[in-house]
């Protein structure tokens, strides 16, 4: 049976979002049971079976303790033990040639333009950009999760478009237990993101802060351990602006999305963000996205767009004045591009293709 080694993530269960959410969605699809494809996830997860077609391999140390070692060891093991290596992100860099040198296909998923993230220093962004060069060159195929990334990476036919899958569109009633746990007792707007500069959290929080307390809260979901939170956001945490920390309970996140009067999505460095897909499938209020090519490709006419604090603050003020209609602005939906069956088929075809090219 062909085995795909998934490297570059911390493993399962997903407690970080991002690529951990990606592999969670990939391997939990029951359709894999009817194929001969099997997965091995290399990371920090518990060693042994995860489901009938997926197992986990614990590397013996954490990603945070030895980042480069984490990628290299996982690449060595996956090359030795698997038929295909699928690498999430590019820190493998020059070691991306390891699978190719041993006759194993390498699929690279770079997850957008990491070198544009302003949380890194100028030197750090330059170093990250340099990592992309050997990683992209060594890969047999590069998965891009947004068509807009083609012009960023200039990969030609090597690039294959496979976005993330979106959940079934459902309205999730906000349970009393969720209200009590998060202290929700009045209408709220919602922002879910990693608290990093490129996600434009500060833009939304400052715009809301300028309104004062008008009987509506802004709930911000995201790990508050980041430098950006401590340096730029913590002083605004309080009153109607409530940073509640990271939430990785998916049903609770779905309830929060369905119950909000407005949802803010500020991601700006591409490509398709799973959080936006989940919002489109659950939010019944207004979806407000940072105006960039990636968000417009995903959400299209199903969202409104902002680029400055002034325009966002004006729209927030209007929403506060029209809460009943704001909370019933749309029906959750899922574009066919992001249907799990579509994503499954494209990955199955990709795995079959690279196996033939060995």
CSV table of C-alpha atoms in Angstrom, one decimal, residues 26 35 179 186 206 316 335:
chain,number,residue,atom,x,y,z
A,26,UNK,CA,-6.9,15.6,5.3
A,35,UNK,CA,-8.4,3.5,-1.2
A,179,UNK,CA,-22.1,31.6,27.0
A,186,UNK,CA,-24.8,40.6,25.1
A,206,UNK,CA,-8.4,49.9,17.3
A,316,UNK,CA,-18.8,48.9,12.8
A,335,UNK,CA,-18.5,26.9,-2.5
